[in-house]
mmCIF file of C-alpha atoms in Angstrom:
data_model
loop_
_atom_site.group_PDB
_atom_site.id
_atom_site.type_symbol
_atom_site.label_atom_id
_atom_site.label_comp_id
_atom_site.label_asym_id
_atom_site.label_seq_id
_atom_site.Cartn_x
_atom_site.Cartn_y
_atom_site.Cartn_z
ATOM 1 C CA MET A 473 110.513 53.311 128.033
ATOM 2 C CA THR A 474 107.493 54.571 124.577
ATOM 3 C CA GLN A 475 107.896 54.264 120.847
ATOM 4 C CA ALA A 476 107.165 57.764 121.092
ATOM 5 C CA GLN A 477 110.459 58.452 123.952
ATOM 6 C CA ALA A 478 112.454 56.918 122.004
ATOM 7 C CA GLN A 479 111.729 59.196 119.196
ATOM 8 C CA VAL A 480 112.580 61.961 120.740
ATOM 9 C CA THR A 481 115.588 60.736 123.108
ATOM 10 C CA THR A 482 117.868 58.884 120.305
ATOM 11 C CA ARG A 483 116.538 62.262 116.415
ATOM 12 C CA VAL A 484 118.772 64.023 116.686
ATOM 13 C CA ALA A 485 119.583 66.349 113.807
ATOM 14 C CA ASP A 486 122.644 67.042 112.231
ATOM 15 C CA PRO A 487 124.202 70.802 113.654
ATOM 16 C CA ALA A 488 126.665 71.050 110.289
ATOM 17 C CA SER A 489 123.411 70.227 107.541
ATOM 18 C CA VAL A 490 121.047 72.495 110.200
ATOM 19 C CA ASP A 491 124.088 76.036 110.192
ATOM 20 C CA ALA A 492 124.901 75.402 106.665
ATOM 21 C CA ALA A 493 120.837 75.558 105.593
ATOM 22 C CA ILE A 494 121.137 79.217 107.867
ATOM 23 C CA GLU A 495 123.733 80.753 107.385
ATOM 24 C CA SER A 496 123.849 79.797 103.819
ATOM 25 C CA ARG A 497 120.416 81.830 104.031
ATOM 26 C CA PHE A 498 120.037 85.322 102.152
ATOM 27 C CA SER A 499 117.171 87.909 101.019
ATOM 28 C CA CYS A 500 117.205 86.707 97.137
ATOM 29 C CA ARG A 501 116.767 89.526 95.107
ATOM 30 C CA ALA A 502 116.917 87.644 91.629
ATOM 31 C CA PHE A 503 115.898 84.319 90.979
ATOM 32 C CA LEU A 504 115.645 81.563 87.441
ATOM 33 C CA ARG A 505 111.625 82.518 86.154
ATOM 34 C CA ASP A 506 111.845 79.616 84.207
ATOM 35 C CA LYS A 507 112.598 77.269 86.826
ATOM 36 C CA PRO A 508 109.849 76.586 88.658
ATOM 37 C CA VAL A 509 108.912 74.820 92.217
ATOM 38 C CA ALA A 510 107.628 71.196 92.141
ATOM 39 C CA ARG A 511 104.464 71.970 94.484
ATOM 40 C CA SER A 512 105.580 68.387 96.284
ATOM 41 C CA THR A 513 108.311 70.491 97.328
ATOM 42 C CA ILE A 514 106.679 73.306 98.512
ATOM 43 C CA GLU A 515 103.802 71.237 100.592
ATOM 44 C CA ASP A 516 107.133 69.054 102.102
ATOM 45 C CA ILE A 517 108.735 73.491 102.847
ATOM 46 C CA LEU A 518 105.017 73.927 104.751
ATOM 47 C CA ARG A 519 104.568 70.742 106.298
ATOM 48 C CA VAL A 520 108.034 70.654 108.188
ATOM 49 C CA ALA A 521 107.730 74.376 109.273
ATOM 50 C CA ARG A 522 104.679 73.793 110.722
ATOM 51 C CA ARG A 523 106.680 72.095 113.691
ATOM 52 C CA ALA A 524 106.998 76.007 114.638
ATOM 53 C CA ALA A 525 106.705 76.740 118.056
ATOM 54 C CA SER A 526 103.817 79.136 119.110
ATOM 55 C CA GLY A 527 101.611 80.064 122.506
ATOM 56 C CA THR A 528 99.395 77.607 123.777
ATOM 57 C CA ASN A 529 99.600 75.967 119.842
ATOM 58 C CA THR A 530 97.171 78.479 118.416
ATOM 59 C CA GLN A 531 99.290 77.857 115.564
ATOM 60 C CA PRO A 532 98.500 81.815 114.191
ATOM 61 C CA TRP A 533 99.471 81.154 110.218
ATOM 62 C CA LYS A 534 97.641 81.388 107.242
ATOM 63 C CA VAL A 535 100.048 80.373 103.874
ATOM 64 C CA TYR A 536 99.287 81.586 100.367
ATOM 65 C CA VAL A 537 100.845 80.228 97.221
ATOM 66 C CA LEU A 538 100.630 82.072 94.270
ATOM 67 C CA GLN A 539 102.195 81.147 91.193
ATOM 68 C CA GLY A 540 100.997 81.196 86.885
ATOM 69 C CA HIS A 541 97.955 83.105 86.199
ATOM 70 C CA SER A 542 96.913 84.410 90.007
ATOM 71 C CA ARG A 543 100.945 85.550 90.908
ATOM 72 C CA ASP A 544 101.525 87.419 87.381
ATOM 73 C CA THR A 545 97.926 89.277 87.618
ATOM 74 C CA LEU A 546 98.575 89.849 91.122
ATOM 75 C CA VAL A 547 102.121 91.508 90.191
ATOM 76 C CA ASP A 548 100.139 93.718 87.643
ATOM 77 C CA LYS A 549 97.797 95.506 89.765
ATOM 78 C CA VAL A 550 100.362 95.475 92.581
ATOM 79 C CA CYS A 551 103.101 97.670 90.678
ATOM 80 C CA ALA A 552 100.273 99.378 88.534
ATOM 81 C CA ALA A 553 99.504 101.432 91.749
ATOM 82 C CA HIS A 554 103.283 101.293 93.136
ATOM 83 C CA ASP A 555 104.045 103.304 89.871
ATOM 84 C CA ALA A 556 100.845 105.578 90.334
ATOM 85 C CA ILE A 557 101.758 106.755 93.253
ATOM 86 C CA TYR A 558 105.311 107.010 92.161
ATOM 87 C CA ALA A 559 103.979 109.268 89.305
ATOM 88 C CA ASN A 560 101.237 111.280 91.460
ATOM 89 C CA PRO A 561 102.836 110.734 95.883
ATOM 90 C CA ALA A 562 98.912 111.576 97.349
ATOM 91 C CA LEU A 563 97.923 108.667 96.295
ATOM 92 C CA ALA A 564 100.398 106.699 98.752
ATOM 93 C CA ALA A 565 97.283 108.115 101.753
ATOM 94 C CA ASP A 566 94.903 105.462 99.639
ATOM 95 C CA TYR A 567 97.922 102.129 101.064
ATOM 96 C CA ARG A 568 98.612 102.252 104.870
ATOM 97 C CA GLU A 569 100.085 99.420 106.110
ATOM 98 C CA GLU A 570 98.282 97.941 108.635
ATOM 99 C CA TYR A 571 100.498 97.283 111.652
ATOM 100 C CA ASP A 572 103.511 99.296 111.906
ATOM 101 C CA TYR A 573 107.099 97.359 111.187
ATOM 102 C CA TYR A 574 109.403 99.603 111.435
ATOM 103 C CA PRO A 575 109.675 101.841 114.346
ATOM 104 C CA GLU A 576 108.055 105.839 114.089
ATOM 105 C CA LYS A 577 111.260 107.766 114.772
ATOM 106 C CA TRP A 578 114.595 106.026 113.733
ATOM 107 C CA VAL A 579 117.205 105.976 116.192
ATOM 108 C CA SER A 580 120.857 103.979 116.740
ATOM 109 C CA PRO A 581 122.643 101.971 115.535
ATOM 110 C CA TYR A 582 118.421 100.790 114.361
ATOM 111 C CA ILE A 583 118.807 103.829 111.494
ATOM 112 C CA ASP A 584 122.349 102.867 111.415
ATOM 113 C CA ARG A 585 122.121 99.660 109.401
ATOM 114 C CA ARG A 586 119.362 100.538 108.227
ATOM 115 C CA ARG A 587 121.162 103.094 106.193
ATOM 116 C CA GLU A 588 124.328 100.410 105.749
ATOM 117 C CA ASN A 589 122.572 97.876 104.258
ATOM 118 C CA GLY A 590 120.513 100.308 101.734
ATOM 119 C CA TRP A 591 123.306 101.911 100.749
ATOM 120 C CA GLY A 592 125.165 98.794 100.494
ATOM 121 C CA LEU A 593 122.650 97.049 97.995
ATOM 122 C CA TYR A 594 122.416 100.318 95.775
ATOM 123 C CA GLY A 595 126.264 100.524 95.695
ATOM 124 C CA LEU A 596 126.611 97.586 94.428
ATOM 125 C CA LEU A 597 124.060 97.743 91.855
ATOM 126 C CA GLY A 598 125.120 101.951 91.278
ATOM 127 C CA ILE A 599 122.292 103.040 92.194
ATOM 128 C CA THR A 600 123.634 106.756 93.831
ATOM 129 C CA LYS A 601 122.452 108.824 95.867
ATOM 130 C CA GLY A 602 118.714 110.852 94.652
ATOM 131 C CA ASP A 603 119.239 108.254 91.138
ATOM 132 C CA LYS A 604 114.551 108.735 92.659
ATOM 133 C CA ASP A 605 113.867 106.713 88.810
ATOM 134 C CA ARG A 606 116.111 103.443 89.442
ATOM 135 C CA MET A 607 115.730 103.763 93.243
ATOM 136 C CA HIS A 608 112.195 103.714 92.183
ATOM 137 C CA ALA A 609 113.163 100.184 89.846
ATOM 138 C CA GLN A 610 115.189 98.862 92.438
ATOM 139 C CA HIS A 611 111.874 98.506 94.770
ATOM 140 C CA HIS A 612 109.583 98.302 92.714
ATOM 141 C CA ARG A 613 111.041 94.201 91.437
ATOM 142 C CA ASN A 614 109.347 93.298 95.190
ATOM 143 C CA PHE A 615 106.206 93.585 93.445
ATOM 144 C CA VAL A 616 107.546 90.884 90.339
ATOM 145 C CA PHE A 617 108.387 88.470 93.783
ATOM 146 C CA PHE A 618 111.957 89.721 92.252
ATOM 147 C CA ASP A 619 111.313 87.563 88.829
ATOM 148 C CA ALA A 620 110.839 84.615 91.239
ATOM 149 C CA PRO A 621 107.893 81.393 90.327
ATOM 150 C CA VAL A 622 106.898 81.295 93.345
ATOM 151 C CA GLY A 623 104.963 84.206 95.758
ATOM 152 C CA PHE A 624 103.815 83.252 99.703
ATOM 153 C CA MET A 625 101.303 85.436 100.964
ATOM 154 C CA PHE A 626 100.978 85.450 105.081
ATOM 155 C CA THR A 627 97.758 86.700 106.486
ATOM 156 C CA LEU A 628 97.020 86.661 110.657
ATOM 157 C CA ASP A 629 93.581 86.512 111.704
ATOM 158 C CA ARG A 630 93.017 90.524 113.337
ATOM 159 C CA VAL A 631 91.521 89.197 116.498
ATOM 160 C CA MET A 632 95.618 87.527 117.344
ATOM 161 C CA GLY A 633 97.464 89.214 119.934
ATOM 162 C CA ARG A 634 100.436 90.738 118.657
ATOM 163 C CA GLY A 635 102.544 87.659 120.705
ATOM 164 C CA SER A 636 101.392 86.259 117.159
ATOM 165 C CA LEU A 637 103.666 87.694 115.627
ATOM 166 C CA VAL A 638 106.190 86.050 117.079
ATOM 167 C CA ASP A 639 104.540 82.691 116.080
ATOM 168 C CA TYR A 640 104.742 84.725 113.178
ATOM 169 C CA GLY A 641 108.909 84.682 113.048
ATOM 170 C CA MET A 642 109.501 81.404 113.807
ATOM 171 C CA PHE A 643 107.233 80.153 111.467
ATOM 172 C CA MET A 644 108.906 81.808 108.125
ATOM 173 C CA GLN A 645 112.220 80.903 109.247
ATOM 174 C CA ASN A 646 111.349 77.219 109.607
ATOM 175 C CA ILE A 647 110.686 78.275 105.661
ATOM 176 C CA MET A 648 113.257 79.848 104.581
ATOM 177 C CA VAL A 649 115.218 77.581 106.240
ATOM 178 C CA GLY A 650 113.751 74.141 104.554
ATOM 179 C CA ALA A 651 113.753 76.663 101.597
ATOM 180 C CA ARG A 652 117.593 76.130 101.658
ATOM 181 C CA ALA A 653 118.293 72.292 102.647
ATOM 182 C CA ARG A 654 116.362 71.378 99.567
ATOM 183 C CA GLY A 655 118.604 74.123 97.123
ATOM 184 C CA LEU A 656 115.885 76.671 97.055
ATOM 185 C CA HIS A 657 116.422 80.908 98.177
ATOM 186 C CA THR A 658 113.387 83.133 99.295
ATOM 187 C CA CYS A 659 113.297 86.700 100.083
ATOM 188 C CA PRO A 660 111.066 87.796 103.088
ATOM 189 C CA GLN A 661 109.045 90.971 101.598
ATOM 190 C CA ALA A 662 107.090 93.713 104.282
ATOM 191 C CA ALA A 663 107.778 95.619 100.850
ATOM 192 C CA TRP A 664 103.579 93.993 100.110
ATOM 193 C CA ASN A 665 102.399 94.693 103.521
ATOM 194 C CA GLY A 666 100.871 99.474 102.706
ATOM 195 C CA PHE A 667 98.929 96.832 98.981
ATOM 196 C CA ALA A 668 96.869 94.756 101.819
ATOM 197 C CA ARG A 669 93.152 96.684 100.284
ATOM 198 C CA ILE A 670 94.509 94.884 96.610
ATOM 199 C CA ILE A 671 96.244 91.702 97.989
ATOM 200 C CA LEU A 672 93.727 90.135 100.110
ATOM 201 C CA PRO A 673 90.926 90.595 97.736
ATOM 202 C CA HIS A 674 93.716 88.758 95.262
ATOM 203 C CA ILE A 675 94.255 85.722 98.014
ATOM 204 C CA GLY A 676 90.497 85.706 98.805
ATOM 205 C CA ALA A 677 91.101 85.810 102.403
ATOM 206 C CA GLY A 678 88.753 86.809 104.640
ATOM 207 C CA PRO A 679 87.249 89.651 106.338
ATOM 208 C CA ASP A 680 89.202 89.514 109.573
ATOM 209 C CA GLU A 681 92.298 88.462 107.944
ATOM 210 C CA MET A 682 95.647 90.899 108.275
ATOM 211 C CA LEU A 683 98.350 90.113 105.678
ATOM 212 C CA VAL A 684 101.754 90.267 107.169
ATOM 213 C CA CYS A 685 104.244 89.666 104.696
ATOM 214 C CA GLY A 686 105.445 88.446 101.513
ATOM 215 C CA MET A 687 107.864 86.135 100.883
ATOM 216 C CA SER A 688 110.158 85.396 97.120
ATOM 217 C CA LEU A 689 110.425 81.588 96.464
ATOM 218 C CA GLY A 690 112.282 79.888 93.461
ATOM 219 C CA TYR A 691 115.862 78.674 92.039
ATOM 220 C CA ALA A 692 118.551 81.703 92.568
ATOM 221 C CA ASP A 693 119.793 83.390 89.770
ATOM 222 C CA GLU A 694 123.287 82.598 90.615
ATOM 223 C CA ALA A 695 125.440 85.241 87.667
ATOM 224 C CA ALA A 696 123.640 88.280 89.522
ATOM 225 C CA ARG A 697 125.011 90.949 90.994
ATOM 226 C CA VAL A 698 122.664 91.344 93.546
ATOM 227 C CA ASN A 699 123.375 88.407 94.612
ATOM 228 C CA THR A 700 126.452 88.557 96.320
ATOM 229 C CA PHE A 701 124.871 91.496 98.856
ATOM 230 C CA HIS A 702 125.050 90.192 102.044
ATOM 231 C CA THR A 703 124.074 91.585 104.708
ATOM 232 C CA PRO A 704 126.329 91.989 108.309
ATOM 233 C CA ARG A 705 126.071 90.562 111.288
ATOM 234 C CA GLU A 706 126.343 91.801 115.489
ATOM 235 C CA PRO A 707 128.945 89.562 116.904
ATOM 236 C CA VAL A 708 127.730 88.281 119.634
ATOM 237 C CA GLU A 709 129.404 89.235 122.361
ATOM 238 C CA SER A 710 127.543 92.880 121.121
ATOM 239 C CA PHE A 711 124.332 91.446 122.242
ATOM 240 C CA THR A 712 124.170 89.575 125.016
ATOM 241 C CA ARG A 713 124.679 89.343 128.596
ATOM 242 C CA TRP A 714 126.307 86.932 130.158
ATOM 243 C CA LEU A 715 124.504 86.542 133.594
ATOM 244 C CA ASP A 716 125.859 84.295 137.047
#
């Protein structure tokens, strides 16, 4: 047996640690802005995350890490655009997502879960139905990375197929789980997608790259009420069919 084979057969992850990292993950919506994350920690998370599976080992992910001035400048640009759309909804036509993250037509049970998620969050924050100003303000929090000191932007070469988005999901999950293993939290954010025309030039992405989504990374603000909101999950028997 070679040394490499011995490594494969003897190195086993601690299942308790892996499960704890997965089960303690949630979409954090309030971070400690003044508690930075060391570059070495971010690099270590990405080093581990790159072990994600991908079809024929294409590894289609491209990652842009925003901190400091680059982060703050992007926040200013996108927040201004978001406010402009709120003031004049016709401007939304200028900001289109490059791929359909959500379905054109919502059906049960997905629309039911979406509504439960939205009103659960807004209800916790005391935002009532029809309170458009406060809804806008809460949605606006996406575009300050929920005060996280680190923002990720993920891109994909447009030449790649839809299967690469499956690969990307596994890569991003590795980042989120790796962050938890280091005491950090994350929030994956499709909210950024409509602002690709602002984001891609800002981060220096090439003309053949497509924005996949953004993500916030940092230390959770444990005193923030919004971070007590954890979404429910369906029981295993509701989505599993056993075939003998």
